[in-house]
């Protein structure tokens, strides 16, 4: 029984290629989970979504002229960040519009360029949905380097990043370089996206950034725990996705995305602080010791006004 | 001048180009109106997600053999429901909820696709759109959907605006704010479905974002922004499609690029105006030279020409819109709700009856060597490009030479990488003379058969014998007539539509002033 299970688990990795792929997926999952935690807490999901899209034309141009995809994507990302900065200075353009505008244009440029090529449907698919099975050792080294860099930065600046994430005013008051720390985070995000593009592709990358981090958020009470859980569930999702892809023949990137959703749903069901089971047991009673009632914000106040006005009406 | 006119009118001879133009214009108009709400509510990310989740809905519908449009709408509805459920969970922020839901659904679509081993070409059509493959029935459904969206926007305009700008006030006067939010999301979802056909799921959000952003540069008022956005959207769609006829790249990508080009242009114009303005208040010199320099201002100056033009067209649109709005919008909300429900029911009925296929009969876009053309060198291959993806195994090409012999040299294959083209090798060193090409084919998606023939000629002096009919014999069997119309006839539906709108506007205007 145990032997069979072991054989079942080990079978995919008798091929050397799949051992590389496994390592890549684990590294990418860990890195995305770590960086994604900041993305989730800072509510930067849309930016995390847009960054891979803005790298698309760079990748296509590099592909067309036969250059390095890595540098193509990197240059495109830098141009995109500069352009977002310029767009934000325009009259009346909000951040989400600026980002939306830019990444759509980038995507359109990429599509136009690639559709002038013969056989573009296949290339398009591999760019959009990723081809983890086609990784080269260089890709793995790149991912490892980026993962190491992320870990290093987190270890060095953990307190600062934490403070900027949760209380910018306080961080600024203490004389921390808030802007610089923001840029640091953006740089880490861009590097992570770059390193993960090959594995999960353009469209589904946000799944590995956001979902594991949200899972960690549901389960953890403290930030370091959240980071660890996010990284763990990212790596786990990658491995499960790989097995699904191997045994079911599903697209690899999509299986990884779906298995990270599966883990999230599991956490949603079982989480001690926000889970459905806990909620059903306590009937909505606050079981979370750290939970405080949310401060009244725009929505909440609106509710109050409307209920009082209804009471006052008759 | 004649050339320009020809370039404008020439593509209109083809049914699929006409359909495509109407479809992109409809999309531009609808997206411009709804996009204004997306803009002011900051819903870009949600709109993006909705555009993407049309994909799994379409895939499921494709697998079940059901109506694809309905599948798309259901996919988008599922997103709205899941996001609002997940957004209620403590510790899950709204943007995380959107990200998780849409990526999960999207990857579900990808897995369904890889599981079912559907064709690459199909995916391409859903991802990046194939506006030239739109059929007439499909167009009707699209038009109804777009009309419903515009109708919804008009009927609930006041409520939607209030809910967008002052939710507290909206609640206080007893409006169902959550219901209005859902309505707006539904409208966005329908717009996404309309756009999927034209620009594909990847880019549909850009039609919701870029034209309103362009309009925002020019105006501070919401109705004007909606009208301008609709104008820009339709303009971008039509211009992009025309360009795509001449540059053979993804039409969806081109449409979005044109839209963003418009944005840049408008931005540059507004900057120019901002820079010029201080120059106008400078003390004017009395020297004749300076006076001349001022009158010699380029005619393209925004103050002089573009602004009045824009204002006139915008005001005209707003006029009509506000007339209609006064007629219907003044009635109590319950009446309007009834109108909305009835028209939704009508749409559902219509889509049940119409067996909507997303692909039309194959029509020839172009061929190499060109139809009716004369080439000087003997070609080695013959390529025929169609408006939809075709099945090479169900296709035949016969090329008969001037001496009545077969000129082909092998089997019909798909052009490498282009699923919408078939090719056949020709014998080397073909003799001069006129060659007759007879082809049959079948569209990949729905196996709609089509056939036709044309001629080409080799040699400096040879004249194709069937020159006059060469363009007009490509008729898909059972499909609508494609050629044979005089060039200007293609404009007729558009002119008719414009006339109807103008008449309706005039009639409303008269009744309005009489009251």
Coordinates of N, CA and C in Angstrom, one line a residue, chain B residues 3 135 166 205 216 254 286 291 306 356 369 379 400 429 468:
Chain B
X3 N -8.8 57.2 -55.0 CA -8.2 56.1 -54.4 C -8.6 55.9 -52.9
X135 N -21.3 36.2 -38.1 CA -22.4 35.9 -39.0 C -23.5 36.9 -38.8
X166 N -22.6 59.2 -4.7 CA -23.0 59.4 -3.3 C -23.8 58.2 -2.8
X205 N -11.5 44.5 -21.9 CA -11.6 45.6 -20.9 C -11.0 46.9 -21.4
X216 N -12.5 61.6 -20.8 CA -12.3 62.3 -19.5 C -11.4 63.5 -19.6
X254 N -5.2 45.7 -33.2 CA -5.2 47.0 -33.9 C -6.2 47.9 -33.3
X286 N 1.5 95.3 -32.2 CA 0.8 96.0 -33.3 C 1.4 95.9 -34.6
X291 N 0.7 90.2 -36.5 CA -0.7 90.0 -36.9 C -0.8 88.8 -37.9
X306 N -11.0 71.5 -34.2 CA -11.4 70.2 -33.6 C -12.4 70.4 -32.5
X356 N -27.5 30.1 -32.5 CA -26.4 31.0 -32.8 C -25.1 30.3 -33.0
X369 N -1.7 33.5 -55.9 CA -1.9 34.8 -56.5 C -3.3 35.4 -56.4
X379 N 3.9 31.0 -60.1 CA 3.9 30.8 -58.7 C 4.2 29.3 -58.3
X400 N -7.0 24.4 -63.0 CA -7.0 24.0 -64.4 C -6.3 25.0 -65.3
X429 N 7.2 25.7 -63.2 CA 7.3 26.3 -64.5 C 6.0 26.2 -65.3
X468 N -14.2 39.8 -65.3 CA -15.3 40.5 -64.7 C -16.0 39.7 -63.7

